[in-house]
Structures are given as C-alpha cells and as structure tokens.
Amino acid sequence: MEFNITYKLSYVALICLLFLSPPFVSSQLNYKFYDSSCPNLSKIVQQGVRSAIANDSRIAASLLRLHFHDCFVNQGCDASILLDDSSTLKGEKNALPNKDSARGYEVIDNIKLALEEACPCTVSCTDILTLAAASAVYFSGGPYWPVPLGRRDGLTASIDAANNDMPSPFESLDNIAAKFTAKGLDLKDVVVLSGAHTIGLAQCFTFKTRLFNFSESGKPDPVLDRSLLIKLQRVCPNQADSDTTLSPLDPVTSTKFDNIYFKRLVNKSGLLQSDQLLMGDNRTAPMVISYSRFPNLFNKDFRESMVKMANIGVLTGRTGQIRRNCRVVN
Ligand code: HEM
Ligand SMILES: *[C@@H]1O[C@H](CO)[C@@H](O)[C@H](O)[C@H]1NC(C)=O
Ligand SMILES: *[C@@H]1O[C@H](CO)[C@@H](O)[C@H](O)[C@H]1NC(C)=O
Ligand SMILES: *[C@@H]1O[C@H](CO)[C@@H](O)[C@H](O)[C@H]1NC(C)=O
Ligand SMILES: *[C@@H]1O[C@H](CO)[C@@H](O)[C@H](O)[C@H]1NC(C)=O
Ligand SMILES: *[C@@H]1O[C@H](CO)[C@@H](O)[C@H](O)[C@H]1NC(C)=O
C-alpha cells in the first residue's frame, strides 16, 4: 500500500517534469485545448461543481464570484486568488474584499485532485476556476456557454491589487466603471455582470450604510423601497454585531440564475448601493430595464461578458505554469 502511494507520487512527479517545458503551446485560448490531453475535463469539473452545490446551495454563487476576483486582480485570470500565504508570498485571500467573504477554495482543490488523477500536470487552476464558474451558472438555471481554454497559472499574487482593483459596493458608478475599463471591460459589462447578483448572499455591513444614516443624512437611502427597508432593518439592526449577518442579494430566487435581479433594481429593491446605482444613471438604466424585460437578452449578454472577463490578462504559451496544487506555486 505504502509502496503504491510512493510509486504513484513519483510517477506523477516524473510526468510533471516532462511537462515542465511544453514543446509548443498556442498563445491563444481555444475550445479544444484539453480535448486530447484531458478528454474528461468538463465531466470532472461538472461533477465537482454539482456535488458541491448538492452539499451547499450557496456555493454556485461563491464560485462565480471567486472567478471574478481572480480575473480582476494581479495579471488577470491567473489563479492568483487561490494562492495561500507563505513565507515567500503574500496572497490575496486576506485582502479586504476576500477575507471572511470569498469562498469555494476547497471545491477547486477537490476538482484539482480528481484532475491530477485523470490527467496529471495538465489543467491549470485558473482554467478549472473558469470552468467551475460557468458550470455554477449553468447548474443554477443560467445560460450555458463553451469556455475557451489554455490559460496558465501565474507565479505571483497581489494583496494590494486585490484591495485596490476590486470594485467596492460603496463606490460611485463612475469609479466602478473605471475599474472595469482598466481591465478592458465597458459600462455594459458592468451592468450585465452585476446580474451575477441574481444568486448569492451579502453580509449586512456591505449595505447597512443605506439603512439608517445614508450619506450622513440622518435618513435611510431614499432610493430603497420602503417595505424592503423595514425588512432589512430587522435583519441588520443598527449595531456592530449584525455586520456579518447574511442577506440574499436577490431574495426572491437566491439560488436561481434569472433576471429577477434586474426587475428588483427597477423596483428600487437592489440590495447593494452599487446595484441600485445602475438604475440611477441614464446611461445604464435603459440596459437594466431591457434585461428586466428580456431574460434571453440577459442570458446572451451575460455569456458574452463572462467570456470577455475570462480573457483578462491570460497567460499562455511559455509564460506561467500548470500548478500541481492550486494553493502553492510549483
Ligand atoms: C460591479 C461591481 C461589484 C461590486 C461592488 C460587488 C460587490 C459585492 C459584494 C459587497 C458582495 C457581498 C460580499 C460579502 O458580503 O461578503 C458580493 C457578492 C457576490 N458577487 Fe459581487 N460585486 C460586483 C460585481 C460582481 C461580478 C462582476 C460578479 C460575477 C460575475 C459578482 C458576483 C457575486 C456573487 C455571485 C456574489 C455572492 C457570493 C456568495 O454568496 O458567496 N459580483 N458582491
Ligand atoms: C473518462 O471517464 C470514463 C468514466 O467516466 C472512463 O471510463 C474513461 O477511461 C475516462 N477516459 C480517460 C481518457 O480518462
Ligand atoms: C459542505 O458545505 C459546507 C458549508 O459550505 C462545508 O463547510 C463543507 O466542507 C462541505 N462539505 C463537503 C463534503 O464538501
Ligand atoms: C448621521 O451621521 C452623522 C455623521 O456621522 C452624524 O453627525 C449624525 O448625527 C447622524 N445622524 C443620525 C440621525 O444618526
Ligand atoms: C415590482 O413591482 C411591481 C409593481 O409593484 C410588482 O408587480 C412586481 O412584482 C415587483 N417585482 C419584483 C421583482 O419585486
Ligand atoms: C443624462 O443625465 C445628465 C445629468 O443627469 C444629463 O446632463 C444628460 O443630458 C442626460 N442624458 C440623456 C441621454 O438623457
């Protein structure tokens, strides 16, 4: 038994060595990247995401957000968010937008383990995260889209970039849009991708500023629906100990990927200030209204914007590596 395990590990290490300098890797992402090297890839990822959702219905939302936080920080979609702190590396997991908030790391670990069995040293952690996010949307009732593959994992992480480049729910729409523009995305992508808030939960402190003394006015945010305000004040009372209490971003269908998020923005029922701002600007409000009316248009545009986001700063060719363990650089 012991011999078997040792044998297996050294076998894996040997194969990994052979893969260290790829003979030729296309510098473009493509749909068939792993077709011959890991034919069961999508099946294995889907199985991992499906069983994670069966165990925890919120995890689909968490995986989708993890992919967003990977792609917006450091080089781009480089799996930087998955790296743990070490003596030589300060990771992103303890950055403000991630600490006690980003989740789903174990799901990626489990899928990676299964993939190292099926096709050792072949599939990058950032491709796994990209595929997992797409599966999470699909299994939540959202659109399906093929995912271009071939990203490689980065060797670095940046806690400063995680703190500075992630949009905050307290920022103006112009600031949020500027953070998207810096990554090659536009105002339409801001609106469409914010539709991800059709699933998942938020902690009270991320929207409590709207409930009691908005912008030091002594009153709640005037663009928050009155009956929702009263409900939220009950969930998140004006005391610090409610800061981490969770509330659904889209309470009607918080595990279902649909366009009700946009209907709620039209109804002044967005949870985050940054959500509701999309209805308060005449450049974005018309988009919100059309997504609230046309779910198929939202699905189509969401797919397109997700592929765009998943292309941010990808490492291909000889740059980057295929991490063996998503939490550490090889
Ligand atoms: C437009 C700027 C955005 C802001 C300001 C923002 C902000 C937030 C905040 C404050 C939370 C709650 C975190 C917590 O309470 O711990 C959250 C949750 C979430 N965000 Fe965003 N977000 C934005 C865009 C996006 C994008 C582009 C995506 C994905 C495409 C996304 C997906 C999610 C999901 C799915 C959740 C729920 C996560 C869970 O339940 O674990 N967000 N977001
Ligand atoms: C793919 O998975 C099936 C079982 O689901 C297995 O029989 C087959 O050998 C796998 N193919 C490869 C190439 O690993
Ligand atoms: C199930 O979900 C819970 C809550 O997210 C998590 O703590 C636990 O590790 C998960 N168990 C498995 C087997 O994935
Ligand atoms: C709202 O906040 C401001 C600034 O912190 C404070 O001066 C004011 O008294 C507060 N108003 C109420 C009603 O709490
Ligand atoms: C929005 O408001 C309208 C009119 O009050 C109501 O019929 C509808 O159910 C609301 N939609 C949502 C998603 O809350
Ligand atoms: C949008 O609003 C701004 C000010 O709020 C106004 O100056 C501008 O003319 C409006 N644009 C359109 C297209 O309505």
CSV table of C-alpha atoms and ligand atoms in Angstrom, one decimal:
chain,number,residue,atom,x,y,z
A,1,MET,CA,0.0,0.0,0.0
A,2,GLU,CA,2.7,2.4,1.1
A,3,PHE,CA,4.7,1.4,-1.9
A,4,ASN,CA,1.8,2.0,-4.1
A,5,ILE,CA,1.3,5.6,-2.9
A,6,THR,CA,5.0,6.4,-3.1
A,7,TYR,CA,5.1,4.9,-6.6
A,8,LYS,CA,2.1,6.9,-7.7
A,9,LEU,CA,3.6,10.2,-6.4
A,10,SER,CA,6.9,9.7,-8.0
A,11,TYR,CA,5.2,8.7,-11.2
A,12,VAL,CA,3.2,11.9,-11.1
A,13,ALA,CA,6.3,13.9,-10.4
A,14,LEU,CA,8.1,12.3,-13.3
A,15,ILE,CA,5.2,13.1,-15.7
A,16,CYS,CA,5.2,16.7,-14.4
A,17,LEU,CA,8.9,17.1,-15.1
A,18,LEU,CA,8.3,16.0,-18.7
A,19,PHE,CA,5.6,18.7,-18.9
A,20,LEU,CA,7.7,21.5,-17.4
A,21,SER,CA,8.7,22.9,-20.8
A,22,PRO,CA,5.9,22.5,-23.2
A,23,PRO,CA,7.1,21.8,-26.7
A,24,PHE,CA,4.6,24.1,-28.2
A,25,VAL,CA,1.6,25.8,-26.7
A,26,SER,CA,-0.7,28.0,-28.7
A,27,SER,CA,-0.7,31.6,-27.5
A,28,GLN,CA,-4.5,31.8,-28.0
A,29,LEU,CA,-7.2,30.3,-25.9
A,30,ASN,CA,-9.4,27.7,-27.7
A,31,TYR,CA,-12.2,25.4,-27.0
A,32,LYS,CA,-10.3,22.2,-27.7
A,33,PHE,CA,-7.2,23.0,-25.7
A,34,TYR,CA,-7.5,19.9,-23.5
A,35,ASP,CA,-9.5,17.7,-25.8
A,36,SER,CA,-6.7,15.2,-26.3
A,37,SER,CA,-4.7,15.8,-23.1
A,38,CYS,CA,-7.7,15.6,-20.7
A,39,PRO,CA,-10.8,14.4,-22.5
A,40,ASN,CA,-12.8,14.0,-19.3
A,41,LEU,CA,-12.1,17.5,-18.1
A,42,SER,CA,-15.6,19.0,-18.4
A,43,LYS,CA,-17.2,15.9,-16.9
A,44,ILE,CA,-14.9,16.0,-13.9
A,45,VAL,CA,-15.4,19.8,-13.3
A,46,GLN,CA,-19.2,19.4,-13.7
A,47,GLN,CA,-19.3,16.5,-11.3
A,48,GLY,CA,-17.2,18.5,-8.8
A,49,VAL,CA,-19.5,21.6,-9.0
A,50,ARG,CA,-22.7,19.5,-9.0
A,51,SER,CA,-21.8,17.7,-5.8
A,52,ALA,CA,-20.6,20.9,-4.2
A,53,ILE,CA,-24.0,22.5,-4.9
A,54,ALA,CA,-25.8,19.4,-3.6
A,55,ASN,CA,-23.9,20.0,-0.3
A,56,ASP,CA,-24.2,23.8,-0.2
A,57,SER,CA,-26.6,25.6,-2.4
A,58,ARG,CA,-24.8,28.9,-2.0
A,59,ILE,CA,-21.5,27.5,-3.4
A,60,ALA,CA,-22.5,28.2,-7.1
A,61,ALA,CA,-22.6,31.9,-6.3
A,62,SER,CA,-19.3,31.7,-4.4
A,63,LEU,CA,-17.5,30.0,-7.3
A,64,LEU,CA,-18.8,32.6,-9.7
A,65,ARG,CA,-17.5,35.4,-7.5
A,66,LEU,CA,-14.2,33.7,-7.0
A,67,HIS,CA,-13.6,33.7,-10.8
A,68,PHE,CA,-14.4,37.4,-10.9
A,69,HIS,CA,-12.0,38.1,-8.1
A,70,ASP,CA,-9.3,36.0,-9.8
A,71,CYS,CA,-9.7,37.8,-13.2
A,72,PHE,CA,-9.7,41.4,-11.8
A,73,VAL,CA,-6.5,41.1,-9.7
A,74,ASN,CA,-2.8,40.7,-10.4
A,75,GLN,CA,-2.1,39.6,-14.0
A,76,GLY,CA,-5.7,38.7,-14.7
A,77,CYS,CA,-7.2,35.2,-14.8
A,78,ASP,CA,-4.1,33.7,-13.3
A,79,ALA,CA,-5.4,31.8,-10.3
A,80,SER,CA,-3.6,34.3,-8.0
A,81,ILE,CA,-6.6,34.3,-5.7
A,82,LEU,CA,-6.1,30.6,-5.0
A,83,LEU,CA,-2.6,31.0,-3.6
A,84,ASP,CA,-2.2,30.7,0.2
A,85,ASP,CA,0.1,33.0,2.2
A,86,SER,CA,3.6,31.5,2.6
A,87,SER,CA,6.9,32.8,3.8
A,88,THR,CA,7.8,34.0,0.4
A,89,LEU,CA,4.3,35.0,-0.9
A,90,LYS,CA,1.6,37.2,0.5
A,91,GLY,CA,-1.6,36.0,-1.0
A,92,GLU,CA,-4.9,37.7,-1.8
A,93,LYS,CA,-7.1,35.7,0.5
A,94,ASN,CA,-6.7,38.2,3.3
A,95,ALA,CA,-7.4,41.3,1.2
A,96,LEU,CA,-10.5,43.2,2.3
A,97,PRO,CA,-12.8,42.1,-0.5
A,98,ASN,CA,-11.9,38.4,0.1
A,99,LYS,CA,-11.3,37.9,3.8
A,100,ASP,CA,-14.2,36.1,5.5
A,101,SER,CA,-16.0,36.6,2.3
A,102,ALA,CA,-14.6,34.7,-0.7
A,103,ARG,CA,-15.4,31.0,-0.5
A,104,GLY,CA,-15.2,27.9,-2.7
A,105,TYR,CA,-11.4,27.2,-2.4
A,106,GLU,CA,-12.0,23.6,-1.3
A,107,VAL,CA,-14.2,22.9,-4.2
A,108,ILE,CA,-11.4,23.9,-6.6
A,109,ASP,CA,-9.0,21.8,-4.5
A,110,ASN,CA,-11.2,18.7,-4.9
A,111,ILE,CA,-11.6,19.1,-8.6
A,112,LYS,CA,-7.9,19.6,-9.0
A,113,LEU,CA,-7.2,16.4,-7.1
A,114,ALA,CA,-9.6,14.5,-9.4
A,115,LEU,CA,-7.9,16.0,-12.4
A,116,GLU,CA,-4.4,15.2,-11.2
A,117,GLU,CA,-5.6,11.6,-11.1
A,118,ALA,CA,-7.1,11.7,-14.6
A,119,CYS,CA,-4.6,13.9,-16.4
A,120,PRO,CA,-1.6,14.9,-14.2
A,121,CYS,CA,0.0,18.3,-14.6
A,122,THR,CA,-2.2,19.2,-17.5
A,123,VAL,CA,-5.1,21.5,-16.4
A,124,SER,CA,-4.3,25.0,-15.0
A,125,CYS,CA,-6.1,26.1,-11.8
A,126,THR,CA,-7.4,29.2,-13.5
A,127,ASP,CA,-9.0,27.1,-16.2
A,128,ILE,CA,-10.6,24.9,-13.5
A,129,LEU,CA,-11.9,28.1,-11.8
A,130,THR,CA,-13.2,29.5,-15.2
A,131,LEU,CA,-15.0,26.2,-16.0
A,132,ALA,CA,-16.3,25.9,-12.5
A,133,ALA,CA,-17.9,29.3,-12.6
A,134,ALA,CA,-19.5,28.6,-16.0
A,135,SER,CA,-20.9,25.2,-14.6
A,136,ALA,CA,-22.1,27.0,-11.5
A,137,VAL,CA,-24.2,29.4,-13.6
A,138,TYR,CA,-25.5,26.6,-15.8
A,139,PHE,CA,-26.5,24.4,-12.8
A,140,SER,CA,-28.2,27.4,-11.3
A,141,GLY,CA,-30.5,27.6,-14.3
A,142,GLY,CA,-28.5,30.2,-16.2
A,143,PRO,CA,-27.1,30.1,-19.7
A,144,TYR,CA,-24.6,27.5,-20.9
A,145,TRP,CA,-21.6,28.7,-22.9
A,146,PRO,CA,-18.5,26.9,-24.2
A,147,VAL,CA,-15.3,28.1,-22.4
A,148,PRO,CA,-12.2,28.9,-24.3
A,149,LEU,CA,-9.3,27.3,-22.5
A,150,GLY,CA,-5.5,27.2,-22.3
A,151,ARG,CA,-4.8,29.8,-19.5
A,152,ARG,CA,-1.7,29.1,-17.4
A,153,ASP,CA,-1.3,29.8,-13.7
A,154,GLY,CA,0.7,32.8,-12.5
A,155,LEU,CA,3.6,32.7,-10.1
A,156,THR,CA,2.6,35.8,-8.1
A,157,ALA,CA,-0.3,37.3,-6.2
A,158,SER,CA,-1.0,40.9,-5.1
A,159,ILE,CA,-2.9,41.8,-1.9
A,160,ASP,CA,-2.6,45.4,-2.8
A,161,ALA,CA,-4.2,44.9,-6.2
A,162,ALA,CA,-6.9,42.9,-4.6
A,163,ASN,CA,-7.6,45.8,-2.2
A,164,ASN,CA,-7.3,48.5,-4.9
A,165,ASP,CA,-8.7,46.9,-8.1
A,166,MET,CA,-11.8,45.2,-6.8
A,167,PRO,CA,-14.9,47.5,-7.0
A,168,SER,CA,-16.5,48.3,-3.7
A,169,PRO,CA,-20.2,48.5,-3.1
A,170,PHE,CA,-19.8,52.0,-1.6
A,171,GLU,CA,-18.2,53.5,-4.8
A,172,SER,CA,-19.8,55.7,-7.4
A,173,LEU,CA,-20.8,54.2,-10.7
A,174,ASP,CA,-18.0,56.2,-12.4
A,175,ASN,CA,-15.4,54.7,-10.1
A,176,ILE,CA,-16.7,51.2,-10.6
A,177,ALA,CA,-16.9,51.7,-14.4
A,178,ALA,CA,-13.3,53.0,-14.3
A,179,LYS,CA,-12.2,49.8,-12.6
A,180,PHE,CA,-13.9,47.7,-15.3
A,181,THR,CA,-12.4,49.9,-18.0
A,182,ALA,CA,-8.9,49.4,-16.6
A,183,LYS,CA,-9.5,45.6,-17.3
A,184,GLY,CA,-10.8,46.2,-20.8
A,185,LEU,CA,-14.4,45.9,-19.9
A,186,ASP,CA,-17.1,48.6,-20.5
A,187,LEU,CA,-20.2,50.0,-18.9
A,188,LYS,CA,-22.4,47.4,-20.5
A,189,ASP,CA,-20.2,44.7,-18.9
A,190,VAL,CA,-20.7,46.4,-15.5
A,191,VAL,CA,-24.4,46.2,-15.9
A,192,VAL,CA,-24.5,42.7,-17.4
A,193,LEU,CA,-22.0,41.1,-14.9
A,194,SER,CA,-23.7,42.8,-12.0
A,195,GLY,CA,-26.5,40.5,-12.9
A,196,ALA,CA,-24.4,37.8,-11.2
A,197,HIS,CA,-26.0,39.2,-8.0
A,198,THR,CA,-29.1,37.2,-9.0
A,199,ILE,CA,-27.5,34.5,-6.8
A,200,GLY,CA,-25.7,34.5,-3.5
A,201,LEU,CA,-25.6,36.4,-0.2
A,202,ALA,CA,-24.1,39.6,1.2
A,203,GLN,CA,-23.1,40.5,4.7
A,204,CYS,CA,-25.0,43.3,6.4
A,205,PHE,CA,-22.0,45.6,6.5
A,206,THR,CA,-21.9,45.8,2.7
A,207,PHE,CA,-25.3,47.6,2.6
A,208,LYS,CA,-26.1,48.7,6.1
A,209,THR,CA,-24.9,52.2,5.3
A,210,ARG,CA,-28.2,52.5,3.3
A,211,LEU,CA,-30.5,51.6,6.2
A,212,PHE,CA,-30.1,54.2,8.9
A,213,ASN,CA,-28.0,57.2,8.2
A,214,PHE,CA,-27.3,57.3,4.5
A,215,SER,CA,-24.6,59.7,3.4
A,216,GLU,CA,-24.8,61.3,6.9
A,217,SER,CA,-28.4,62.5,6.0
A,218,GLY,CA,-29.8,61.0,9.2
A,219,LYS,CA,-32.2,59.1,7.0
A,220,PRO,CA,-32.2,55.8,5.0
A,221,ASP,CA,-31.2,55.8,1.3
A,222,PRO,CA,-34.3,57.4,-0.4
A,223,VAL,CA,-33.9,55.0,-3.4
A,224,LEU,CA,-34.6,51.9,-1.3
A,225,ASP,CA,-38.1,50.5,-1.4
A,226,ARG,CA,-39.8,51.3,1.9
A,227,SER,CA,-41.1,47.8,2.7
A,228,LEU,CA,-37.7,46.2,1.8
A,229,LEU,CA,-36.1,48.9,4.1
A,230,ILE,CA,-38.1,47.8,7.0
A,231,LYS,CA,-37.3,44.1,6.4
A,232,LEU,CA,-33.6,44.8,6.1
A,233,GLN,CA,-33.6,47.0,9.2
A,234,ARG,CA,-34.9,43.9,11.1
A,235,VAL,CA,-32.2,41.6,9.6
A,236,CYS,CA,-29.4,44.1,10.0
A,237,PRO,CA,-30.1,46.2,13.2
A,238,ASN,CA,-28.0,49.3,13.7
A,239,GLN,CA,-25.4,47.6,15.9
A,240,ALA,CA,-22.0,46.2,15.0
A,241,ASP,CA,-22.9,42.7,15.9
A,242,SER,CA,-25.2,42.4,12.8
A,243,ASP,CA,-22.3,43.2,10.5
A,244,THR,CA,-21.7,39.7,9.3
A,245,THR,CA,-25.4,38.6,9.2
A,246,LEU,CA,-26.2,37.3,5.7
A,247,SER,CA,-29.0,38.5,3.4
A,248,PRO,CA,-29.7,37.3,-0.2
A,249,LEU,CA,-28.7,39.7,-3.0
A,250,ASP,CA,-31.9,38.6,-4.8
A,251,PRO,CA,-34.2,37.3,-2.1
A,252,VAL,CA,-36.9,36.0,-4.4
A,253,THR,CA,-34.8,33.3,-6.0
A,254,SER,CA,-31.4,33.4,-4.3
A,255,THR,CA,-30.1,30.2,-5.8
A,256,LYS,CA,-31.7,30.6,-9.2
A,257,PHE,CA,-29.9,32.4,-12.0
A,258,ASP,CA,-32.6,34.5,-13.6
A,259,ASN,CA,-33.3,38.2,-14.5
A,260,ILE,CA,-35.3,39.0,-11.3
A,261,TYR,CA,-32.2,40.9,-10.0
A,262,PHE,CA,-32.9,43.5,-12.8
A,263,LYS,CA,-36.6,43.6,-12.1
A,264,ARG,CA,-35.8,44.4,-8.5
A,265,LEU,CA,-33.5,47.2,-9.5
A,266,VAL,CA,-36.4,48.7,-11.5
A,267,ASN,CA,-38.5,48.3,-8.3
A,268,LYS,CA,-35.9,50.1,-6.1
A,269,SER,CA,-35.2,46.8,-4.4
A,270,GLY,CA,-31.5,46.3,-5.2
A,271,LEU,CA,-29.5,45.3,-2.1
A,272,LEU,CA,-26.2,46.9,-2.6
A,273,GLN,CA,-25.8,50.6,-3.2
A,274,SER,CA,-23.7,49.7,-6.2
A,275,ASP,CA,-26.6,47.6,-7.6
A,276,GLN,CA,-29.2,50.3,-7.2
A,277,LEU,CA,-26.9,52.9,-8.8
A,278,LEU,CA,-27.3,51.1,-12.1
A,279,MET,CA,-30.9,52.4,-12.1
A,280,GLY,CA,-29.9,55.9,-11.1
A,281,ASP,CA,-27.8,56.7,-14.2
A,282,ASN,CA,-29.3,57.4,-17.6
A,283,ARG,CA,-26.5,55.5,-19.3
A,284,THR,CA,-27.2,52.3,-17.5
A,285,ALA,CA,-30.9,52.5,-16.5
A,286,PRO,CA,-32.1,51.6,-20.1
A,287,MET,CA,-30.0,48.5,-20.0
A,288,VAL,CA,-31.3,47.4,-16.6
A,289,ILE,CA,-34.9,47.9,-17.9
A,290,SER,CA,-34.3,45.8,-21.0
A,291,TYR,CA,-32.6,43.0,-19.0
A,292,SER,CA,-35.6,43.1,-16.7
A,293,ARG,CA,-37.9,42.6,-19.6
A,294,PHE,CA,-35.9,40.2,-21.8
A,295,PRO,CA,-34.3,37.3,-19.9
A,296,ASN,CA,-32.9,35.8,-23.1
A,297,LEU,CA,-31.1,39.0,-23.9
A,298,PHE,CA,-29.6,39.0,-20.4
A,299,ASN,CA,-28.5,35.4,-20.8
A,300,LYS,CA,-26.9,36.1,-24.2
A,301,ASP,CA,-25.1,39.2,-23.0
A,302,PHE,CA,-24.0,37.6,-19.7
A,303,ARG,CA,-22.4,34.7,-21.7
A,304,GLU,CA,-20.5,37.2,-23.8
A,305,SER,CA,-19.4,39.4,-20.9
A,306,MET,CA,-18.2,36.3,-19.0
A,307,VAL,CA,-16.1,35.2,-21.9
A,308,LYS,CA,-14.7,38.7,-22.1
A,309,MET,CA,-13.9,38.8,-18.3
A,310,ALA,CA,-12.3,35.3,-18.5
A,311,ASN,CA,-9.9,36.7,-21.1
A,312,ILE,CA,-8.4,39.4,-18.9
A,313,GLY,CA,-4.6,39.2,-18.9
A,314,VAL,CA,-4.5,35.4,-19.5
A,315,LEU,CA,-1.1,33.8,-19.5
A,316,THR,CA,-0.5,31.4,-22.5
A,317,GLY,CA,2.5,29.9,-24.3
A,318,ARG,CA,5.6,29.6,-22.2
A,319,THR,CA,4.6,32.1,-19.5
A,320,GLY,CA,3.1,30.8,-16.3
A,321,GLN,CA,2.8,27.2,-15.2
A,322,ILE,CA,0.4,24.4,-14.5
A,323,ARG,CA,0.2,24.3,-10.7
A,324,ARG,CA,0.1,20.9,-9.1
A,325,ASN,CA,-1.6,22.3,-6.0
A,326,CYS,CA,-3.7,25.4,-6.6
A,327,ARG,CA,-2.7,26.9,-3.3
A,328,VAL,CA,1.1,27.0,-4.0
A,329,VAL,CA,3.4,27.9,-6.8
A,330,ASN,CA,5.3,24.8,-8.1
B,1,HEM,C1,-19.9,45.8,-10.2
B,1,HEM,C2,-19.2,45.8,-9.1
B,1,HEM,C3,-19.4,44.8,-8.0
B,1,HEM,C4,-19.5,45.0,-6.6
B,1,HEM,C5,-19.3,46.4,-6.0
B,1,HEM,C6,-19.7,43.8,-6.0
B,1,HEM,C7,-19.8,43.7,-4.6
B,1,HEM,C8,-20.2,42.5,-3.9
B,1,HEM,C9,-20.4,42.4,-2.5
B,1,HEM,C10,-20.1,43.5,-1.5
B,1,HEM,C11,-20.8,41.2,-2.2
B,1,HEM,C12,-21.1,40.6,-0.8
B,1,HEM,C13,-19.8,40.1,-0.2
B,1,HEM,C14,-19.9,39.7,1.2
B,1,HEM,O1,-20.9,40.2,1.9
B,1,HEM,O2,-19.1,39.0,1.8
B,1,HEM,C15,-20.9,40.5,-3.5
B,1,HEM,C16,-21.3,39.2,-3.6
B,1,HEM,C17,-21.3,38.5,-4.8
B,1,HEM,N1,-20.8,39.0,-6.0
B,1,HEM,FE1,-20.4,40.9,-6.5
B,1,HEM,N2,-19.8,42.8,-6.9
B,1,HEM,C18,-19.6,43.3,-8.1
B,1,HEM,C19,-19.6,42.6,-9.3
B,1,HEM,C20,-19.7,41.3,-9.4
B,1,HEM,C21,-19.4,40.5,-10.6
B,1,HEM,C22,-18.8,41.1,-11.9
B,1,HEM,C23,-19.7,39.2,-10.3
B,1,HEM,C24,-19.5,38.0,-11.1
B,1,HEM,C25,-19.6,38.0,-12.5
B,1,HEM,C26,-20.1,39.1,-8.9
B,1,HEM,C27,-20.6,38.0,-8.3
B,1,HEM,C28,-21.0,38.0,-7.0
B,1,HEM,C29,-21.7,36.9,-6.4
B,1,HEM,C30,-22.1,35.6,-7.1
B,1,HEM,C31,-21.9,37.2,-5.0
B,1,HEM,C32,-22.4,36.2,-3.9
B,1,HEM,C33,-21.3,35.4,-3.4
B,1,HEM,C34,-21.7,34.4,-2.3
B,1,HEM,O3,-22.8,34.2,-1.9
B,1,HEM,O4,-20.7,33.7,-1.8
B,1,HEM,N3,-20.1,40.4,-8.4
B,1,HEM,N4,-20.5,41.3,-4.5
B,2,LIG,C1,-13.2,9.1,-18.8
B,2,LIG,O1,-14.1,8.7,-17.8
B,2,LIG,C2,-14.7,7.4,-18.0
B,2,LIG,C3,-15.6,7.1,-16.9
B,2,LIG,O2,-16.4,8.2,-16.6
B,2,LIG,C4,-13.6,6.3,-18.0
B,2,LIG,O3,-14.1,5.1,-18.3
B,2,LIG,C5,-12.6,6.7,-19.1
B,2,LIG,O4,-11.5,5.8,-19.0
B,2,LIG,C6,-12.1,8.1,-18.9
B,2,LIG,N1,-11.2,8.5,-20.0
B,2,LIG,C7,-10.0,9.0,-19.9
B,2,LIG,C8,-9.2,9.2,-21.1
B,2,LIG,O5,-9.5,9.2,-18.8
B,3,LIG,C1,-20.3,21.2,2.6
B,3,LIG,O1,-20.6,22.6,2.8
B,3,LIG,C2,-20.1,23.2,4.0
B,3,LIG,C3,-20.6,24.6,4.0
B,3,LIG,O2,-20.1,25.3,2.9
B,3,LIG,C4,-18.6,23.0,4.1
B,3,LIG,O3,-18.1,23.5,5.3
B,3,LIG,C5,-18.3,21.5,4.0
B,3,LIG,O4,-16.8,21.4,3.9
B,3,LIG,C6,-18.9,20.9,2.7
B,3,LIG,N1,-18.6,19.5,2.7
B,3,LIG,C7,-18.2,18.9,1.6
B,3,LIG,C8,-18.1,17.4,1.7
B,3,LIG,O5,-18.0,19.4,0.6
B,4,LIG,C1,-25.6,60.6,10.9
B,4,LIG,O1,-24.1,60.6,10.8
B,4,LIG,C2,-23.6,61.8,11.0
B,4,LIG,C3,-22.1,61.7,10.8
B,4,LIG,O2,-21.5,60.6,11.4
B,4,LIG,C4,-23.9,62.3,12.4
B,4,LIG,O3,-23.4,63.6,12.6
B,4,LIG,C5,-25.4,62.4,12.6
B,4,LIG,O4,-25.7,62.7,13.9
B,4,LIG,C6,-26.0,61.0,12.2
B,4,LIG,N1,-27.5,61.1,12.3
B,4,LIG,C7,-28.2,60.3,12.9
B,4,LIG,C8,-29.7,60.5,12.8
B,4,LIG,O5,-27.8,59.3,13.4
B,5,LIG,C1,-42.1,45.1,-8.9
B,5,LIG,O1,-43.2,46.0,-8.6
B,5,LIG,C2,-44.3,45.6,-9.3
B,5,LIG,C3,-45.4,46.7,-9.1
B,5,LIG,O2,-45.4,47.0,-7.7
B,5,LIG,C4,-44.8,44.2,-8.9
B,5,LIG,O3,-45.9,43.8,-9.6
B,5,LIG,C5,-43.6,43.3,-9.1
B,5,LIG,O4,-43.9,42.0,-8.5
B,5,LIG,C6,-42.3,43.7,-8.5
B,5,LIG,N1,-41.3,42.9,-9.0
B,5,LIG,C7,-40.4,42.4,-8.1
B,5,LIG,C8,-39.4,41.5,-8.8
B,5,LIG,O5,-40.3,42.7,-7.0
B,6,LIG,C1,-28.3,62.2,-18.5
B,6,LIG,O1,-28.3,62.9,-17.3
B,6,LIG,C2,-27.4,64.0,-17.4
B,6,LIG,C3,-27.4,64.7,-16.0
B,6,LIG,O2,-28.0,63.9,-15.0
B,6,LIG,C4,-27.9,65.0,-18.4
B,6,LIG,O3,-27.0,66.1,-18.5
B,6,LIG,C5,-27.9,64.3,-19.8
B,6,LIG,O4,-28.4,65.1,-20.8
B,6,LIG,C6,-28.7,63.0,-19.7
B,6,LIG,N1,-28.5,62.3,-20.9
B,6,LIG,C7,-29.5,61.7,-21.5
B,6,LIG,C8,-29.2,60.9,-22.8
B,6,LIG,O5,-30.7,61.7,-21.1
